[in-house]
Coordinates of C-alpha atoms in Angstrom, one line a residue:
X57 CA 30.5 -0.1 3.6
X58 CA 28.6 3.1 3.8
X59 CA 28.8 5.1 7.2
X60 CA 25.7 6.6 8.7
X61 CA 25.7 10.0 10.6
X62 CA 22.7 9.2 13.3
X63 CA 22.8 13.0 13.7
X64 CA 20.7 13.3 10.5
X65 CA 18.8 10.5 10.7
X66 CA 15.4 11.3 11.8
X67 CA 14.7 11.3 15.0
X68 CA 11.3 10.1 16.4
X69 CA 9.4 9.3 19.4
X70 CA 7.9 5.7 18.9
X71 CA 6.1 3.6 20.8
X72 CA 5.2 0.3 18.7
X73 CA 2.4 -1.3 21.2
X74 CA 1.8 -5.4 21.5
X75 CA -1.1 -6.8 23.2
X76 CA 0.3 -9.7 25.0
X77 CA -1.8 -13.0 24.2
X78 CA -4.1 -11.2 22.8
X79 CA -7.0 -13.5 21.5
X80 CA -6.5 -15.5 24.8
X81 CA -6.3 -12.2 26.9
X82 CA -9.5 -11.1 25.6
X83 CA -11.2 -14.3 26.8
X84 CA -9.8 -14.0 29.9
X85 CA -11.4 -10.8 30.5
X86 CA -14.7 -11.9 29.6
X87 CA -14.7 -15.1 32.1
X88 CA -13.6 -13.2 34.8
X89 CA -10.1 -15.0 35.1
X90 CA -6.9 -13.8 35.2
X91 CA -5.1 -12.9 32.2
X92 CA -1.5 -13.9 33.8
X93 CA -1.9 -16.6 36.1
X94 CA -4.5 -18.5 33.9
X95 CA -3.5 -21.3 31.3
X96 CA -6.2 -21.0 28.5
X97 CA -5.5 -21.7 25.0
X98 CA -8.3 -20.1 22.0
X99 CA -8.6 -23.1 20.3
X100 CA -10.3 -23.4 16.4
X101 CA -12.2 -26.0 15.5
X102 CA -12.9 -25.4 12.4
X103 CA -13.1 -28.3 9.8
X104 CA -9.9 -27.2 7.9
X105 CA -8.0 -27.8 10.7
X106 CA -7.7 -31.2 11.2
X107 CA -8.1 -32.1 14.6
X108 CA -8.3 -28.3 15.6
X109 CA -5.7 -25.6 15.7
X110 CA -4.4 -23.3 18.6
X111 CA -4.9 -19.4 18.0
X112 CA -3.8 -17.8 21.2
X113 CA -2.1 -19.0 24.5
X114 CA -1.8 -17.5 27.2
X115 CA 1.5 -16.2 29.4
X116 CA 0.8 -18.8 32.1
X117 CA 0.0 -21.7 28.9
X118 CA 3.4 -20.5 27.4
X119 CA 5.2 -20.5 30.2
X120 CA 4.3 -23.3 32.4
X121 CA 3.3 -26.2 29.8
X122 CA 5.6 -25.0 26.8
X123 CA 2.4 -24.3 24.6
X124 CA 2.8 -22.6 21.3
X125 CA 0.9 -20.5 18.8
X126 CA -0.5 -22.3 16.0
X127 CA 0.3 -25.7 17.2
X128 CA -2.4 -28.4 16.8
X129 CA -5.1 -29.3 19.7
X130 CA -3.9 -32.9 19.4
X131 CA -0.7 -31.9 21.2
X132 CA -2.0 -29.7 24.3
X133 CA -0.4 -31.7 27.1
X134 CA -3.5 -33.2 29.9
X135 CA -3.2 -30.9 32.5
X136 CA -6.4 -30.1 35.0
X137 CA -6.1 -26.5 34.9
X138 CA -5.7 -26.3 31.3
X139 CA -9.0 -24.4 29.8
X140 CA -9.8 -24.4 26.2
X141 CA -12.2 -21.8 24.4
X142 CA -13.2 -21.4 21.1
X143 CA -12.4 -18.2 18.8
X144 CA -14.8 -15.2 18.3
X145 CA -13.4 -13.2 16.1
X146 CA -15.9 -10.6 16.0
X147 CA -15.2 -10.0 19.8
X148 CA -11.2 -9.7 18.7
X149 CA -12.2 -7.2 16.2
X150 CA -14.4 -4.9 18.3
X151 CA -12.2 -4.8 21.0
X152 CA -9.1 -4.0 18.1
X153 CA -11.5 -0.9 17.0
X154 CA -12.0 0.0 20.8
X155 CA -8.6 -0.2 21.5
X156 CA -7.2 2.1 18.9
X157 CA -10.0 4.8 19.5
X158 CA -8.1 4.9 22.8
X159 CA -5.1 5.3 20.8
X160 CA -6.4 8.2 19.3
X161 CA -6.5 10.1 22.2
X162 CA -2.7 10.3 22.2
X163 CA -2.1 11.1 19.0
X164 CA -3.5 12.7 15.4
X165 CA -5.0 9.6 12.9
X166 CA -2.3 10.0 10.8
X167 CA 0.1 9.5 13.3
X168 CA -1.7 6.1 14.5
X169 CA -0.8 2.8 12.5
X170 CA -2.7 0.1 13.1
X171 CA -0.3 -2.8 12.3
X172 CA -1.5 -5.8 13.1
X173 CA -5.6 -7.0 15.1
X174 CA -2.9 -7.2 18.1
X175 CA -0.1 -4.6 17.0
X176 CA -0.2 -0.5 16.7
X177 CA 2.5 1.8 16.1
X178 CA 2.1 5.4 17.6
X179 CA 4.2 8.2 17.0
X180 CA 3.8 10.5 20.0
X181 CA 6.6 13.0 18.4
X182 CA 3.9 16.0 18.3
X183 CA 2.4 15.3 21.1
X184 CA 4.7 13.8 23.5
X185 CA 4.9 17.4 25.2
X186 CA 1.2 17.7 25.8
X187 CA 1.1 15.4 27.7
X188 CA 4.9 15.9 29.7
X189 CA 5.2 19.9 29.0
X190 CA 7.7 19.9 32.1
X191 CA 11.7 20.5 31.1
X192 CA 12.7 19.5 33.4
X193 CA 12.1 15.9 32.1
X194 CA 14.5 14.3 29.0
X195 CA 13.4 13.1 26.1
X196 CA 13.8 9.8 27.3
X197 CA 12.0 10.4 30.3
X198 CA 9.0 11.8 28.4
X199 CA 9.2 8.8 26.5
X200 CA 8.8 6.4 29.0
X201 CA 6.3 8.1 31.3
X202 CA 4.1 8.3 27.9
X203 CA 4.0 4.4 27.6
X204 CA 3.2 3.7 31.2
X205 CA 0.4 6.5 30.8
X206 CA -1.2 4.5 28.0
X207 CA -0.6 1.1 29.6
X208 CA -1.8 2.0 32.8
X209 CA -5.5 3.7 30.8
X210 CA -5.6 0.8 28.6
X211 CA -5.2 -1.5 31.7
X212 CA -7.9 0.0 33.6
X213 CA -10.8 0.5 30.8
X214 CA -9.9 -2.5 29.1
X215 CA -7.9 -4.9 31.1
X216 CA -5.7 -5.9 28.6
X217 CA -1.8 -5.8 29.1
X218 CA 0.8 -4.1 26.3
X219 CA 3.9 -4.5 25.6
X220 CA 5.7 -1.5 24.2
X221 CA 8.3 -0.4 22.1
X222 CA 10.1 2.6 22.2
X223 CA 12.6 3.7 19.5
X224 CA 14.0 6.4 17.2
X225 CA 12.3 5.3 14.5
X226 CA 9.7 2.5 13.6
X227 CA 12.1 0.0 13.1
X228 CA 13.6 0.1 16.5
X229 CA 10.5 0.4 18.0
X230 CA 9.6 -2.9 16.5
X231 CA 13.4 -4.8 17.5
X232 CA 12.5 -3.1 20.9
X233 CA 9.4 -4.8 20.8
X234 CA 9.8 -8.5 19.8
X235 CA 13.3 -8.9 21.0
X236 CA 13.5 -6.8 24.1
X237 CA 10.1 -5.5 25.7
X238 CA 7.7 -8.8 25.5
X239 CA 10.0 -10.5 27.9
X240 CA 10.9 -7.5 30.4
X241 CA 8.4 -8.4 33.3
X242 CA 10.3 -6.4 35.8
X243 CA 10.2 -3.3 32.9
X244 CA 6.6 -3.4 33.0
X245 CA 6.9 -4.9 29.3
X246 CA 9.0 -1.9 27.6
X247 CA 12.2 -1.8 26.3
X248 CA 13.8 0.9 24.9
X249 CA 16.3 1.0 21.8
X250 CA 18.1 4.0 20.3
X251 CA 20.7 5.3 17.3
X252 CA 23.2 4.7 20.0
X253 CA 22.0 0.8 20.2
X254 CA 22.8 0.2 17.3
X255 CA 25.8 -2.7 17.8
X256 CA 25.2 -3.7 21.1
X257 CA 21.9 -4.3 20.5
X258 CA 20.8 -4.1 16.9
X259 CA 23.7 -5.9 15.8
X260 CA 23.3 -8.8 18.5
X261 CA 19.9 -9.9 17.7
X262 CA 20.5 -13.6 17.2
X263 CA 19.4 -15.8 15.5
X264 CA 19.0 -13.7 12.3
X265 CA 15.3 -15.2 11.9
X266 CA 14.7 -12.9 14.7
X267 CA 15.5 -9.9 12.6
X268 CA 12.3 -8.1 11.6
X269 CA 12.1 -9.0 7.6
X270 CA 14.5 -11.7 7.7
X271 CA 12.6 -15.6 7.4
X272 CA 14.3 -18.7 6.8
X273 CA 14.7 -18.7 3.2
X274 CA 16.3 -15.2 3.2
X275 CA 18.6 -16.1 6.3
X276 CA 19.6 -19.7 3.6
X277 CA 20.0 -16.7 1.1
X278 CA 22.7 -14.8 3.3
X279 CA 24.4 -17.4 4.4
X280 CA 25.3 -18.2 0.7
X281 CA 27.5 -14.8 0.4
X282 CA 29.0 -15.5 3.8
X283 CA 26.4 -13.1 6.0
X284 CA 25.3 -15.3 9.3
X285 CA 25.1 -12.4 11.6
X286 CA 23.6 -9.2 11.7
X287 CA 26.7 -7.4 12.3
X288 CA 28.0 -8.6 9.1
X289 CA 25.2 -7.8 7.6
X290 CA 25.6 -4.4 8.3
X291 CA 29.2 -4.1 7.8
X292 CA 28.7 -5.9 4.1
X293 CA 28.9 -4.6 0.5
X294 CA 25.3 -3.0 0.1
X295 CA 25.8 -3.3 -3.6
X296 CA 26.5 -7.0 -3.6
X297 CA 23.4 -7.4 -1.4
X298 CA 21.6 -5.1 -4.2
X299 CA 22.7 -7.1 -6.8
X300 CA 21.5 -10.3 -5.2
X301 CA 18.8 -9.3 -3.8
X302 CA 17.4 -5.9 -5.7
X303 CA 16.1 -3.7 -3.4
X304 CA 15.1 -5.9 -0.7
X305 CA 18.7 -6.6 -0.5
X306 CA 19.3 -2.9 0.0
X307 CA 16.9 -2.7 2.5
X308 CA 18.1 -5.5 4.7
X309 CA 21.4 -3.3 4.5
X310 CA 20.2 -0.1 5.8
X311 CA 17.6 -2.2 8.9
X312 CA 21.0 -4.0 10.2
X313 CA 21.9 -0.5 10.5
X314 CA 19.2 1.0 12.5
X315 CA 18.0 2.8 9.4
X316 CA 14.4 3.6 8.8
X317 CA 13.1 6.5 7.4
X318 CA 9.5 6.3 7.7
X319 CA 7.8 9.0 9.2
X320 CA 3.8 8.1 9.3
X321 CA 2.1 11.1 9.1
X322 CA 4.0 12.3 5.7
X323 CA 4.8 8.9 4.1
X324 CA 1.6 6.4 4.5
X325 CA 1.9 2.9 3.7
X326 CA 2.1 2.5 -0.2
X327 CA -1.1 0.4 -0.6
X328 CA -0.7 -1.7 -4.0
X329 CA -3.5 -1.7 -6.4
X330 CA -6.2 -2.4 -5.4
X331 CA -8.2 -5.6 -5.5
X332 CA -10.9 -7.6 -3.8
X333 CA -10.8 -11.5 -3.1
X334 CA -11.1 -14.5 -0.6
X335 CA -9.2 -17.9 -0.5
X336 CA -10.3 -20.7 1.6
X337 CA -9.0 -24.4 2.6
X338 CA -10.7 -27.5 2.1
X339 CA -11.5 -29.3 4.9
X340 CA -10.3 -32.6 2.7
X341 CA -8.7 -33.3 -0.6
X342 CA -11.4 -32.9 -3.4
X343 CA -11.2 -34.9 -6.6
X344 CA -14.3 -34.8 -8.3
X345 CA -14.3 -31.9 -10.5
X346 CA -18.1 -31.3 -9.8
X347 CA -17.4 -30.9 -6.1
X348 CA -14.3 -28.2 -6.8
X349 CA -16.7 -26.3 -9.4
X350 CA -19.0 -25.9 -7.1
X351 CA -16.6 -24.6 -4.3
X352 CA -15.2 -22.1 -6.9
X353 CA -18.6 -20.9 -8.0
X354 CA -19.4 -19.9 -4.3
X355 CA -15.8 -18.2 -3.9
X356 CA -17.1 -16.3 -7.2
X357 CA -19.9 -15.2 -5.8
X358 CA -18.6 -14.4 -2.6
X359 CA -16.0 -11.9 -3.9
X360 CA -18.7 -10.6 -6.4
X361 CA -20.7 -9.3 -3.3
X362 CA -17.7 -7.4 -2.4
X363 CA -17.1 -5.9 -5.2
X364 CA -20.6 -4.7 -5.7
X365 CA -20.5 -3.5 -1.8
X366 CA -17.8 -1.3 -3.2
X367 CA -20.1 -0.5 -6.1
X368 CA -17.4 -0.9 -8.6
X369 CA -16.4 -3.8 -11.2
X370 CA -13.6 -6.0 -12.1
X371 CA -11.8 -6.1 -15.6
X372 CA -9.4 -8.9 -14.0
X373 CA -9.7 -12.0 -12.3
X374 CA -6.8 -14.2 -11.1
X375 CA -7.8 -18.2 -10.0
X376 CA -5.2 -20.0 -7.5
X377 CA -5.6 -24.0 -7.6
X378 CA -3.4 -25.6 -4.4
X379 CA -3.1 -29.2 -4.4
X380 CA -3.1 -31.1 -1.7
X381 CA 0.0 -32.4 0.2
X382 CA 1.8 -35.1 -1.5
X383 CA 0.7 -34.4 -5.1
X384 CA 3.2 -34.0 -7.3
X385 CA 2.2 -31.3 -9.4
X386 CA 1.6 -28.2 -6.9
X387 CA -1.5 -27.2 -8.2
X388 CA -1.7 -23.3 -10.7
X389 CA -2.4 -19.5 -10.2
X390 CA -3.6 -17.9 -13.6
X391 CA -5.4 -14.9 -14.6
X392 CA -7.0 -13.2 -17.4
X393 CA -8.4 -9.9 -18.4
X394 CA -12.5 -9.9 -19.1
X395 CA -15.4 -7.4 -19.9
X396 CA -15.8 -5.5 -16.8
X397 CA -18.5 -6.7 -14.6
X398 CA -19.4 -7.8 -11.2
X399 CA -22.1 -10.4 -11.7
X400 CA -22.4 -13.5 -10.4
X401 CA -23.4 -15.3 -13.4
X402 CA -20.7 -13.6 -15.3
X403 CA -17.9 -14.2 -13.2
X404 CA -18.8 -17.5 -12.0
X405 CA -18.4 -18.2 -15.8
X406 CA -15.2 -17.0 -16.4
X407 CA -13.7 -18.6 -13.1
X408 CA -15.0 -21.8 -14.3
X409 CA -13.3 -21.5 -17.6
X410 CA -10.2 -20.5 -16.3
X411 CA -10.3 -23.7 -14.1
X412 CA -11.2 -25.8 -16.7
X413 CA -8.4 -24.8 -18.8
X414 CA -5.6 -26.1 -16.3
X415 CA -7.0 -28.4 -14.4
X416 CA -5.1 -31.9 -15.1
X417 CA -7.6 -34.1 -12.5
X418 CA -5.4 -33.5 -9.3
X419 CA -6.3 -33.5 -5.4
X420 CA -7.3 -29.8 -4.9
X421 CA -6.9 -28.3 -1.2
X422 CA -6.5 -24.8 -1.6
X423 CA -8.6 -22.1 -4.0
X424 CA -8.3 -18.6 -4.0
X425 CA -10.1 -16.1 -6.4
X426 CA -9.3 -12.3 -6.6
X427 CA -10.5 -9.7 -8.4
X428 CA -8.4 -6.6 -9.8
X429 CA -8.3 -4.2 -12.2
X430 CA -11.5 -2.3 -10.6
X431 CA -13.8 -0.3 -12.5
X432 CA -15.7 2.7 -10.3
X433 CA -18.4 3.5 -12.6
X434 CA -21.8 2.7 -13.7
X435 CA -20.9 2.3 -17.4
X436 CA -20.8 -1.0 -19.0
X437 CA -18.9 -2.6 -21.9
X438 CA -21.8 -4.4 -23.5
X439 CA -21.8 -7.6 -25.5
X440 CA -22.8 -7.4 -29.0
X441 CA -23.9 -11.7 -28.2
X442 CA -25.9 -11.0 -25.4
X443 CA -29.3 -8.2 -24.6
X444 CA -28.2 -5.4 -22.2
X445 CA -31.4 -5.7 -20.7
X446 CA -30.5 -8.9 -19.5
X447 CA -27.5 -8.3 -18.0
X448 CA -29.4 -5.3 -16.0
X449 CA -31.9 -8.1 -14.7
X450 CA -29.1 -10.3 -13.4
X451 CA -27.2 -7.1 -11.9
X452 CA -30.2 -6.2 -9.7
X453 CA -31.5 -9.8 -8.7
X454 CA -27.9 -10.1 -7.2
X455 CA -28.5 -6.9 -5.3
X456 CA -31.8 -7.6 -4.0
X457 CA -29.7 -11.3 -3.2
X458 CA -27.0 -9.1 -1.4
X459 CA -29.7 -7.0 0.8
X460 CA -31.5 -10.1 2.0
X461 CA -28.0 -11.9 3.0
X462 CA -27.1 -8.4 4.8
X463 CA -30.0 -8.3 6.7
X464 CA -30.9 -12.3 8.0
X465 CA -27.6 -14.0 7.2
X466 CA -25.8 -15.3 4.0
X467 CA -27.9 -18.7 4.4
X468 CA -31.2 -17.0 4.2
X469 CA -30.8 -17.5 0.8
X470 CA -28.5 -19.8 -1.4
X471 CA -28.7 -21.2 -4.6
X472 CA -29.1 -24.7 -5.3
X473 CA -26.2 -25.8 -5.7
X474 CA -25.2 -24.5 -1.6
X475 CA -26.7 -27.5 -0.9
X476 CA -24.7 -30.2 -2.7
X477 CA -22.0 -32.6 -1.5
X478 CA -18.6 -30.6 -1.5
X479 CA -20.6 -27.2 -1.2
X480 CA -18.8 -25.1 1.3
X481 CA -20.6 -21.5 1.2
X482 CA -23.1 -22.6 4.1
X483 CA -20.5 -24.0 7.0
X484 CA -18.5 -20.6 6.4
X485 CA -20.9 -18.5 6.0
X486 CA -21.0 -17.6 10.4
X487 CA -16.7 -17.8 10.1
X488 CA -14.3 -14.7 10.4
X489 CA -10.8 -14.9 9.1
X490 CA -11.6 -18.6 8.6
X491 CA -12.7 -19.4 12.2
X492 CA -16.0 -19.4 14.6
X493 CA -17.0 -15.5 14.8
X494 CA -19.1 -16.1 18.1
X495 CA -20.8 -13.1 19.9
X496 CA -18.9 -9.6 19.6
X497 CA -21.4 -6.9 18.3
X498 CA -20.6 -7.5 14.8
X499 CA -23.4 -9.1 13.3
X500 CA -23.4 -8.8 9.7
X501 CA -19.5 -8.5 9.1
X502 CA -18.1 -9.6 6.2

């Protein structure tokens, strides 16, 4: 077991901020109801979800009729003054935008980390004495007063309700959060943990699923070597858990311990390569291959008008095939490297092949197309088989194609085959993040 000295750890002043309910609190808001004594679930009716799936809850849902997040409309319990709305995700997203410009009055952009559409971590380390120069006031004290500052602002411009946070580091912040905060009514919603919480409260959280990066499979994992607690995590051999579990395994090590060293404004998020795509669910099991072709050659072109948004190409593109439930194969993800290019025709084509080469004639539920290895650049690797000119022709039809869509709508325009049983590109085309966008401001997002 290795020992920490706290003393050396950093030390920061974090305040990792949760909107409580928030889809459901934002409706609330706009009907002119109260956020905490209503029961209102946001409720998606899209047509891959069955009989309709449940988004957000509110408090007063959660707490008086047992109601759960992502729990199916079938099972909402009869209850008169139940009230059910339906998503608008362009109304989440502007007021997740307004939100954190609020943020921003509290602290520097790099020191703002929008987590989550509902979650943001702010560390108020440089500027928690701006805004509490007085000393005679502790550190803790500054700490505190700084979250019911921005509670209280939020409240009253916004009328949504946070939960917040506090900790030594990001990490803690984030135990303080789920475990602690969210369920500290008479707290005003904030909880507090430290380096000196470590085992009575880092060390208690219970059960382990409750553990920030610890799921169900990893907890199975654990208990294999003898680790059902977080205190023995903590207390175990960090190089049996490295050899295990590699790094991850190392990492799990040093969070039992209250260890994080992530400081936001000098250490941003490593963001992987990037790469541009889109995955959808059916809303039923398709097994005519004409039907699936045609869904994959609108989730071509779909992630083709990203990429060419972003003006760049792709020299990579990676299918994903789910079958549906019950099927005993469980469907294929493949990719392969191509020309670079980002038209339609093009990359419909290649998608298409790719398909055609694994497909074995099951029920299909699940596609996903991505697009990687991007090219920013104007240059093109041209095919000896085929006329440049003619790949220029096809380049700006899909433009002109993409400028009409941006301006009336994606179904201003669709090809042919938009219009075909099993076609899919039309019914999404007013969705966001899969369900009903609704009003928000955000006409035209993508």
């Amino acid at each position: 077991m290795v020992y920490f000295d706290y003393e050396k750890e950093p030390l920061r002043d974090i305040l990792f901020i949760d909107v409580k309910s928030f889809y459901a609190t934002v409706e609330c808001i706009f009907h002119d109801w109260d956020p905490l004594e209503t029961m209102l679930v946001v409720a998606s009716h899209a047509d891959n979800t069955g009989n309709g799936l449940i988004l957000a809850a509110s408090p007063k849902a959660k707490e008086v009729l047992g109601i759960s997040n992502v729990s199916r409309v079938d099972h909402l319990p009869d209850h008169p003054l139940l009230k059910q709305v339906p998503p608008r995700m362009k109304l989440y997203i502007k007021e997740n935008m307004a939100l954190n410009r609020l943020f921003e009055t509290y602290v520097a952009p790099e020191d703002l980390l929008i987590y989550s559409i509902d979650e943001s971590i702010l560390d108020v380390t440089r500027s928690l004495n701006l805004f509490f120069p007085s000393p005679h006031l502790s550190r803790q004290e500054k700490r505190w007063k700084m979250a019911q500052k921005i509670q209280k602002e939020i409240y009253e411009k916004t009328g949504l309700i946070l939960s917040i946070g506090i900790g030594d580091n990001p990490l803690l912040g984030k135990l303080a959060l789920d475990t602690d905060a969210k369920y500290q009514k008479a707290n005003n919603y904030t909880a507090e943990w430290s380096y000196r919480d470590i085992e009575n409260k880092v060390w208690q959280v219970h059960p382990m699923t409750e553990f920030w990066g610890i799921g169900t499979r990893t907890k199975k994992q654990l208990a294999k070597i003898g680790i059902n607690t977080i205190e023995q995590l903590a207390n175990s051999n960090v190089d049996l858990l490295y050899y295990r579990f590699g790094v991850i395994g190392e990492q799990l090590y040093h969070h039992a311990n209250g260890i994080d060293r992530t400081i936001l404004s000098e250490t941003p998020p490593k963001v992987k390569e990037k790469s541009y795509g889109n995955s959808q669910v059916l809303p039923k099991n398709y097994t005519d291959q004409r039907e699936i072709e045609i869904v994959i050659g609108e989730l071509a072109e779909q992630v083709a008008a990203r990429i060419r948004r972003h003006d760049c190409l792709t020299s990579c593109i990676h299918l994903y095939i789910g079958t549906a439930y019950g099927e005993s194969d469980s469907g294929f993800s493949h990719q392969m490297t191509i020309p670079a290019t980002n038209t339609n025709k093009e990359l419909k084509a290649h998608c298409l092949r790719l398909f055609r080469k694994y497909y074995d004639k099951q029920a299909i539920r699940h596609v996903g197309i991505t697009y990687s290895k991007l090219v920013y650049t104007q240059a093109r690797e041209i095919d000896l088989f085929s006329e440049a000119d003619q790949r220029l022709t096809e380049e700006r039809l899909d433009k002109v194609v993409d400028k009409i869509r941006a301006k009336y709508g994606f179904a201003s325009i669709v090809y042919a085959t938009s219009k075909l049983e099993g076609a899919r590109s039309i019914a999404r085309s007013h969705l966001v993040g899969g369900h009903n966008g609704g009003a928000g401001g955000l006409d035209g997002l993508t």
